[in-house]
mmCIF file of C-alpha atoms in Angstrom:
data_model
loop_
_atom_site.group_PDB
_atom_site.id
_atom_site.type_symbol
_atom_site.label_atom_id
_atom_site.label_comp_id
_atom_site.label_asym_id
_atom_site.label_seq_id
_atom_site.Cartn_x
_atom_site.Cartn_y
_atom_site.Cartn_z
ATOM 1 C CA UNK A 1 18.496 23.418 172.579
ATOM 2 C CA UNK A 2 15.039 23.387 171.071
ATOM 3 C CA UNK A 3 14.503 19.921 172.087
ATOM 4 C CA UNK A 4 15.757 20.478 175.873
ATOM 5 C CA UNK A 5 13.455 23.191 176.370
ATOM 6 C CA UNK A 6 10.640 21.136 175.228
ATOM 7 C CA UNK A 7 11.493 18.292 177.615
ATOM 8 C CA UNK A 8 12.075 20.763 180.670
ATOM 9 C CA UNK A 9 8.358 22.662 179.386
ATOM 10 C CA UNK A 10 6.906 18.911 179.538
ATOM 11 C CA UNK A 11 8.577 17.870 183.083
ATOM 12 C CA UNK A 12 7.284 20.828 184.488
ATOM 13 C CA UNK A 13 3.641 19.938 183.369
ATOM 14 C CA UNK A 14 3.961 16.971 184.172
ATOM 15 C CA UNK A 15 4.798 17.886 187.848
ATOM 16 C CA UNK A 16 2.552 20.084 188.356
ATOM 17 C CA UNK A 17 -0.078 17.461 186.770
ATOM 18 C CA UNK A 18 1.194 14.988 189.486
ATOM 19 C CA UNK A 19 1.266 18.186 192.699
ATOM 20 C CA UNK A 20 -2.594 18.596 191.474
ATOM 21 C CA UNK A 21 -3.616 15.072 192.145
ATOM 22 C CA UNK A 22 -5.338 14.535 195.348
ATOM 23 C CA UNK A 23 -4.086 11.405 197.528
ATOM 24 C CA UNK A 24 -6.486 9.286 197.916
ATOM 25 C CA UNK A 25 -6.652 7.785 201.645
ATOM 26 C CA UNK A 26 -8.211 4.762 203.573
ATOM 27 C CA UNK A 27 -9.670 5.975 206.744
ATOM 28 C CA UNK A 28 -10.597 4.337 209.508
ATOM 29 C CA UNK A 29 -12.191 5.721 212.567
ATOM 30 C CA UNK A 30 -11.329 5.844 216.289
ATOM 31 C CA UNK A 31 -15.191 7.393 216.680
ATOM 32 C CA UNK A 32 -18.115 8.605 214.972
ATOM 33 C CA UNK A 33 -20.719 10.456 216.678
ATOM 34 C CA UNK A 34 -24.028 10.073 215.164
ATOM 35 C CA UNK A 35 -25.184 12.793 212.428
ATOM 36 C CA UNK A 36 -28.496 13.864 210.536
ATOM 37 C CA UNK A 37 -28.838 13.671 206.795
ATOM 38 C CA UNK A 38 -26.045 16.280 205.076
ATOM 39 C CA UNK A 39 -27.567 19.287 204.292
ATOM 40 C CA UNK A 40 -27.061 21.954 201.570
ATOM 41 C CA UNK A 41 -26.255 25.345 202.095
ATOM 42 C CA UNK A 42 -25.987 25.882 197.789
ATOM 43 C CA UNK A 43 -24.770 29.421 197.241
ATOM 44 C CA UNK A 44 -25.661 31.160 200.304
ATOM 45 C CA UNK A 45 -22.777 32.275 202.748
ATOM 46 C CA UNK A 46 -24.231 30.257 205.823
ATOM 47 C CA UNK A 47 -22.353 27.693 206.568
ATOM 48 C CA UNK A 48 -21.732 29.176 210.139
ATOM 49 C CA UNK A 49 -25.461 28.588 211.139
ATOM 50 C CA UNK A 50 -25.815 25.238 209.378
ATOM 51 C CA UNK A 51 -22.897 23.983 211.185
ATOM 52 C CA UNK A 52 -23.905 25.342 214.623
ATOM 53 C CA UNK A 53 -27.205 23.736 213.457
ATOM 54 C CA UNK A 54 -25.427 20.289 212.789
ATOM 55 C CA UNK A 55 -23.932 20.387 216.360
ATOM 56 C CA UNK A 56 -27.290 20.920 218.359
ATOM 57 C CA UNK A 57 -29.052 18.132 215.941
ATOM 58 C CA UNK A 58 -26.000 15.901 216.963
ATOM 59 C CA UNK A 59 -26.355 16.911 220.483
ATOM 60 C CA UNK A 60 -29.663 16.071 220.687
ATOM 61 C CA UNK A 61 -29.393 12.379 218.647
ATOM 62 C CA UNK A 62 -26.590 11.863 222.013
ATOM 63 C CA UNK A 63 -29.802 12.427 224.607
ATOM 64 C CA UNK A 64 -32.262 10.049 222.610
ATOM 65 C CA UNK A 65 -33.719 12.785 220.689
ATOM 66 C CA UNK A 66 -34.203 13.993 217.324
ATOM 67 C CA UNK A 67 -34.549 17.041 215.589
ATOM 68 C CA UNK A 68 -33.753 18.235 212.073
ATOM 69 C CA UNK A 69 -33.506 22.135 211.899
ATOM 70 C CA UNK A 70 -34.017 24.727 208.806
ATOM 71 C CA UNK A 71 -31.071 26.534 207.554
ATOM 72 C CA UNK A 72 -33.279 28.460 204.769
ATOM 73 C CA UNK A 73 -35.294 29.865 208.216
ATOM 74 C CA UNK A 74 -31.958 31.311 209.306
ATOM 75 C CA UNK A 75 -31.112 32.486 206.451
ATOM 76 C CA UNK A 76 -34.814 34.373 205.766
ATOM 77 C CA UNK A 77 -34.368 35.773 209.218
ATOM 78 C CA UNK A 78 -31.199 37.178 208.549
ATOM 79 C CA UNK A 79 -32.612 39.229 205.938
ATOM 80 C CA UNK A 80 -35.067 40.435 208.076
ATOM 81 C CA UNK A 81 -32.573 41.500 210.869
ATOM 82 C CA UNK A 82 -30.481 43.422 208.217
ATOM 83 C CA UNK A 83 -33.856 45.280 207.109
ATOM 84 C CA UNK A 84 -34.999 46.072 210.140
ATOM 85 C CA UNK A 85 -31.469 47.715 211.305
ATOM 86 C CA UNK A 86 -31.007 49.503 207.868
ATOM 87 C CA UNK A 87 -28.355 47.639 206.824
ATOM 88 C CA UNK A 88 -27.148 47.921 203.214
ATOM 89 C CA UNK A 89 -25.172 44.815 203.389
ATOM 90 C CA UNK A 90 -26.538 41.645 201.884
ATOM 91 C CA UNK A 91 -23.668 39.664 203.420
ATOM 92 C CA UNK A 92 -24.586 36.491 205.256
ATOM 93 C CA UNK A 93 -21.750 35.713 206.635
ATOM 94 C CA UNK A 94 -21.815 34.989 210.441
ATOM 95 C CA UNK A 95 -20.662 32.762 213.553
ATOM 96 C CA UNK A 96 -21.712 30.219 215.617
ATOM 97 C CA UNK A 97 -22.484 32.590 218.551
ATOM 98 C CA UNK A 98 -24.124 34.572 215.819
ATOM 99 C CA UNK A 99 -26.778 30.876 215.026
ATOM 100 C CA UNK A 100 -27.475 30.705 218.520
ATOM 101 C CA UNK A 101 -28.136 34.455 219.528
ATOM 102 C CA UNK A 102 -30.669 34.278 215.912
ATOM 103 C CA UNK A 103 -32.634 31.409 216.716
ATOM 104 C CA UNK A 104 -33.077 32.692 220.761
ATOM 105 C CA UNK A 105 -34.540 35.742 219.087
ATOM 106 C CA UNK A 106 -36.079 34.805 216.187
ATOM 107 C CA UNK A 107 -36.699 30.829 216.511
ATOM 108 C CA UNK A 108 -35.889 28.084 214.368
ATOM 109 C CA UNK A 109 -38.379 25.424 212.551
ATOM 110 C CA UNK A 110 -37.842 22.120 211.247
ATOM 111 C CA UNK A 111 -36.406 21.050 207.847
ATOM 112 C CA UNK A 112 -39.179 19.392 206.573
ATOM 113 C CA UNK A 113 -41.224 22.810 206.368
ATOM 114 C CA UNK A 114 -38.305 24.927 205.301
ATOM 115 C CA UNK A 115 -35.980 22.566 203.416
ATOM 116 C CA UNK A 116 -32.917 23.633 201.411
ATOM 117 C CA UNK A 117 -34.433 23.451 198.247
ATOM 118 C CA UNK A 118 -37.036 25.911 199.206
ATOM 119 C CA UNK A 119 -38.331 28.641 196.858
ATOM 120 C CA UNK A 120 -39.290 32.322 198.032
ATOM 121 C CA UNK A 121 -42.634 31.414 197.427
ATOM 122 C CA UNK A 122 -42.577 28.807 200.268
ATOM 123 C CA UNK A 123 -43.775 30.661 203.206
ATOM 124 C CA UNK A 124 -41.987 30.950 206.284
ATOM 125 C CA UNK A 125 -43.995 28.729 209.164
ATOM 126 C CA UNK A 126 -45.120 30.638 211.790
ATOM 127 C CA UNK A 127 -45.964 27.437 214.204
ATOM 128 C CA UNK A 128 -44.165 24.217 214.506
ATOM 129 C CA UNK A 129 -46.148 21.457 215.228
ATOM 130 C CA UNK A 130 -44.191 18.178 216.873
ATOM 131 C CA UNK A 131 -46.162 15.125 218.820
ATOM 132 C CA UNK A 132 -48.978 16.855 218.573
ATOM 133 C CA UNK A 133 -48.355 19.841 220.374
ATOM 134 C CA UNK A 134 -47.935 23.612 218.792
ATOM 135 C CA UNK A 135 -45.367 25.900 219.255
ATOM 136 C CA UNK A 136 -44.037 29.510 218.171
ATOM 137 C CA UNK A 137 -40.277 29.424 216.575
ATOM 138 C CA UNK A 138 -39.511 30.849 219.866
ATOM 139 C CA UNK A 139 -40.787 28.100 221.910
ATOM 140 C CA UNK A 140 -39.131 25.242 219.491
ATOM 141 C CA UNK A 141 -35.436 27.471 219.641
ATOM 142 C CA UNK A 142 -35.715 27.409 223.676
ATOM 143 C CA UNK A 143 -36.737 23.529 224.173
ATOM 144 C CA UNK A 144 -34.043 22.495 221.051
ATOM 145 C CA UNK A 145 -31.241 25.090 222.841
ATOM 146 C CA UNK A 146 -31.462 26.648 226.052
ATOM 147 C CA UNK A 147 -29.900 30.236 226.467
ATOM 148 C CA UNK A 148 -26.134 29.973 227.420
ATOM 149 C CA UNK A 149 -26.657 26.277 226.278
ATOM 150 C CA UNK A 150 -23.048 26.517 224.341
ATOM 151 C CA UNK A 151 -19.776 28.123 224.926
ATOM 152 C CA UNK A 152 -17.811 30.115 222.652
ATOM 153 C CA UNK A 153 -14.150 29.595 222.654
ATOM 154 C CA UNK A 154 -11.105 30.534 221.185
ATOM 155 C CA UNK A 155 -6.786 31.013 221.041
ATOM 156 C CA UNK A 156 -6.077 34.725 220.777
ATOM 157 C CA UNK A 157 -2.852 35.147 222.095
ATOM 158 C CA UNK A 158 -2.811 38.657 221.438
ATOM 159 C CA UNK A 159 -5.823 39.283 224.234
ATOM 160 C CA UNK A 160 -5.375 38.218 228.128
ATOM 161 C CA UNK A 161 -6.250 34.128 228.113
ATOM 162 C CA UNK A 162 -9.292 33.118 230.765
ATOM 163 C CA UNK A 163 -11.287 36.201 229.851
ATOM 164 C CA UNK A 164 -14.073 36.606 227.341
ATOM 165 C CA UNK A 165 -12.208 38.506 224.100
ATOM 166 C CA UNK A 166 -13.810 39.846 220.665
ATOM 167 C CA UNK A 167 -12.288 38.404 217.789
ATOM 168 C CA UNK A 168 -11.636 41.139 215.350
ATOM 169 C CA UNK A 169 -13.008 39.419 212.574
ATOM 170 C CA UNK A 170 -15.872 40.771 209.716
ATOM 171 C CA UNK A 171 -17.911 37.685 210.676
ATOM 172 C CA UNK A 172 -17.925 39.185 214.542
ATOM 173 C CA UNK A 173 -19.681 41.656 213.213
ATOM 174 C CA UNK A 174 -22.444 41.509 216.637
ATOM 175 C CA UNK A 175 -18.929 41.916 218.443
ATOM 176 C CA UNK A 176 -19.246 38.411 220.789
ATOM 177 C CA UNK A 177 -17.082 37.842 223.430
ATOM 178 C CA UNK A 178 -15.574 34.353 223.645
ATOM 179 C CA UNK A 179 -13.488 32.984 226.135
ATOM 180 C CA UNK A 180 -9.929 32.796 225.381
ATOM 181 C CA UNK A 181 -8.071 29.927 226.119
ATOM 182 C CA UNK A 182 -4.056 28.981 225.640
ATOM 183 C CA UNK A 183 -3.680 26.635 222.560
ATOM 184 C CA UNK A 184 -2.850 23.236 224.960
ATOM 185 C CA UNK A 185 -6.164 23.743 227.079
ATOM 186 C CA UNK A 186 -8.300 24.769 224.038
ATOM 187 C CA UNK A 187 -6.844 21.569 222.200
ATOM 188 C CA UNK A 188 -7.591 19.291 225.542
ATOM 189 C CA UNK A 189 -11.215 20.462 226.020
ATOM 190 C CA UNK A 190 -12.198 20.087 222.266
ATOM 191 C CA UNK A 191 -10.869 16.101 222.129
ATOM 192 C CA UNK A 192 -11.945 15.337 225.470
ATOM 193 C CA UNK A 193 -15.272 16.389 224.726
ATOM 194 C CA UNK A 194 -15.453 14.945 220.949
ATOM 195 C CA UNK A 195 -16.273 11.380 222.175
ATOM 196 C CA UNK A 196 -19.377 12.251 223.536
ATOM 197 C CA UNK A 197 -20.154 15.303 221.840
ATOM 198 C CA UNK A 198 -19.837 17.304 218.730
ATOM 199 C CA UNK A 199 -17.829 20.469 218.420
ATOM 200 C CA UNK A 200 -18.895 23.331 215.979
ATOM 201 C CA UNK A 201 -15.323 24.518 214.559
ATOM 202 C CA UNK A 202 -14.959 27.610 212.357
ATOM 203 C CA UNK A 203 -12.008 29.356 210.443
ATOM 204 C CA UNK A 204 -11.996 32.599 208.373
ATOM 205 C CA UNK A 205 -13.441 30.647 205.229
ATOM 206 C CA UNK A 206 -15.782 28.092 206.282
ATOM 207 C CA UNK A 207 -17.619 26.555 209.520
ATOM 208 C CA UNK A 208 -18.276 22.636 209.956
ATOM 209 C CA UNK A 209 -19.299 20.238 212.889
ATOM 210 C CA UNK A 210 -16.551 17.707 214.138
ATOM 211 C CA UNK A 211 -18.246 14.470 214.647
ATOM 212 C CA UNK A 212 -15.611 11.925 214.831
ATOM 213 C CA UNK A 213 -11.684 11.295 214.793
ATOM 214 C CA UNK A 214 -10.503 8.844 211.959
ATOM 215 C CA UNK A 215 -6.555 7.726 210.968
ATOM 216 C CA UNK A 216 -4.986 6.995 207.663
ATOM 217 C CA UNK A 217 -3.628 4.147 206.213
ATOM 218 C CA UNK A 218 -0.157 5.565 207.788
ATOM 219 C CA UNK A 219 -1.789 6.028 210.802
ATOM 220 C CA UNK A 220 -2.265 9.960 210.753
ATOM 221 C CA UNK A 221 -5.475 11.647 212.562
ATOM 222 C CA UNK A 222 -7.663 13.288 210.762
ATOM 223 C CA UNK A 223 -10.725 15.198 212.889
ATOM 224 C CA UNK A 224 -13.924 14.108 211.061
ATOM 225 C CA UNK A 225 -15.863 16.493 209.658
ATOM 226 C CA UNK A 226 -19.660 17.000 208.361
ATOM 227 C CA UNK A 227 -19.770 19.597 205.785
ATOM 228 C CA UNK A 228 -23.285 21.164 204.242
ATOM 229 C CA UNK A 229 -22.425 20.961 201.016
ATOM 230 C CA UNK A 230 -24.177 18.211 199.816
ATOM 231 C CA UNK A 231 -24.205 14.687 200.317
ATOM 232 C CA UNK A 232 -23.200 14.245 196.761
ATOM 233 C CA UNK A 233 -19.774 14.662 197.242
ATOM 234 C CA UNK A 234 -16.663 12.649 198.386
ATOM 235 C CA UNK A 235 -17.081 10.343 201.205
ATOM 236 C CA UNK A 236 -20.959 11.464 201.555
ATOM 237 C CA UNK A 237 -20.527 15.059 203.035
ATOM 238 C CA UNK A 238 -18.188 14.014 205.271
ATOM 239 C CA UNK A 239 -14.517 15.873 205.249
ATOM 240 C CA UNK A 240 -11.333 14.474 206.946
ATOM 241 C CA UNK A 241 -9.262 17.630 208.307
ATOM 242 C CA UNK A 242 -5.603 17.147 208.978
ATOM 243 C CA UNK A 243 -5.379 17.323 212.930
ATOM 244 C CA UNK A 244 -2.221 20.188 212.204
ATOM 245 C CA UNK A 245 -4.719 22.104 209.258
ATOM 246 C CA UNK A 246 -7.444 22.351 211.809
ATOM 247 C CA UNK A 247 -5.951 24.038 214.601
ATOM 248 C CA UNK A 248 -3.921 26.188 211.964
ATOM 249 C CA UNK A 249 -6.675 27.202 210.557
ATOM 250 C CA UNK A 250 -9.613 27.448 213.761
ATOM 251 C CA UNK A 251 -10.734 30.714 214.756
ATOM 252 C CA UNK A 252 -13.632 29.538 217.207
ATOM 253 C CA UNK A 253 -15.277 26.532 218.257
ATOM 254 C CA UNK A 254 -18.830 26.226 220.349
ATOM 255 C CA UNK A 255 -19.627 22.915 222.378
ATOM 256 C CA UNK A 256 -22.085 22.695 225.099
ATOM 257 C CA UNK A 257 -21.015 23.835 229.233
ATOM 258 C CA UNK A 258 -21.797 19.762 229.574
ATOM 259 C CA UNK A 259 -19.100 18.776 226.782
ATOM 260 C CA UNK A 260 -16.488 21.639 227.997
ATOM 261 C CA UNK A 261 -16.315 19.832 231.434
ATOM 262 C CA UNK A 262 -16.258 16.815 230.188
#
């Protein structure tokens, strides 16, 4: 009896050893849209604004351009916001409508001034210089992202679909309204528009940047990712989502009025 229960203790751990292990796929990729060097968000909560960041650097590599944007700014300018309102909270947490409504107020600067690894003793630029000219944060945010540049959408069944709904999430804490849209349409717009242009996707946990589609050795899809947690780890930044796990998980995704009506 002794023995038996040993053997059962050790097939268990050894199953749950085996459950732990993490399959390891070949992918290879219908697309890739073109991305800028993964950034680093460390221990802050921003991963909202550096992936809404990620989608207008992407968008602008698509046009010819190039610009590489500071998520420390954001993040410095969200502390700001809270201090000037009186707001106890040191949460950081956010949306992508949240990124873009910041940076139309507030600005944005490049990531060579204000890079991730910046200490508080870095000051925050107040000019960005590019090809010679000068501008104010301001200035840069409006020629990088034009007001009403993006749209915010979303699947709330609950609310009436083809009007503008607030998600009653913490993160909606500005209380945005996004347009709702029935699952099927939502799903049609996003991979229409993915292979010409990225999508910004966010769930309750974490915001990233679709850039690409991808399959499996089996022949799955998988929406391609770019994360801002490093370039360090697996597969360079970049994460392959489950096409079922995204839309499971999505709360709101942001793509420009061009890519919508695509």
């Amino acid at each position: 009896m002794k023995y038996g229960r040993v053997f059962l203790l050790l097939a268990a751990v050894g199953l749950l050893v085996a459950c732990g292990r993490k399959e390891q796929h070949q992918f290879t990729y219908d697309f890739l849209l073109p991305i800028t060097p993964v950034k680093d968000q460390g221990k802050t909560e921003l991963c909202w604004a550096y992936a809404m960041l990620a989608t207008i650097e992407t968008e602008h590599i698509l046009r010819g351009d190039s610009v590489n944007l500071s998520g420390v700014y954001v993040g410095r300018c969200l502390q700001h916001y809270q201090q000037s309102m009186g707001q106890a909270s040191t949460s950081q947490r956010g949306m992508g409508m949240t990124l873009l409504n910041m940076i139309q107020r507030e600005g944005i600067v490049g990531y060579d001034v204000l890079p991730d690894d910046a200490t508080d003793d870095l000051p925050t630029p107040q000019w960005v210089f590019m090809l010679g000219a000068q501008y104010t944060p301001q200035e840069f945010a409006h020629s990088v992202c034009a007001p009403d540049e993006y749209l915010a959408l979303t699947c709330w069944p609950d609310s009436p679909y083809y009007n503008k709904v607030e998600i009653p999430v913490p993160d909606n804490w500005e209380h945005n309204r996004l347009l709702n849209l029935p699952l099927d349409t939502l799903k049609k717009h996003v991979d229409r528009a993915l292979r010409s242009h990225p999508v910004c996707w966010e769930s309750r946990g974490h915001a990233m940047t679709i850039v690409g589609m991808a399959r499996d050795e089996r022949g799955k899809p998988y929406y391609v990712m770019k994360n801002s947690w490093g370039s360090k780890r697996p597969h360079g930044g970049l994460v392959y989502m489950s096409v079922g796990k995204m839309w499971k998980d999505m709360i709101a995704v942001y793509m420009t009025r061009k890519a919508y009506d695509c």
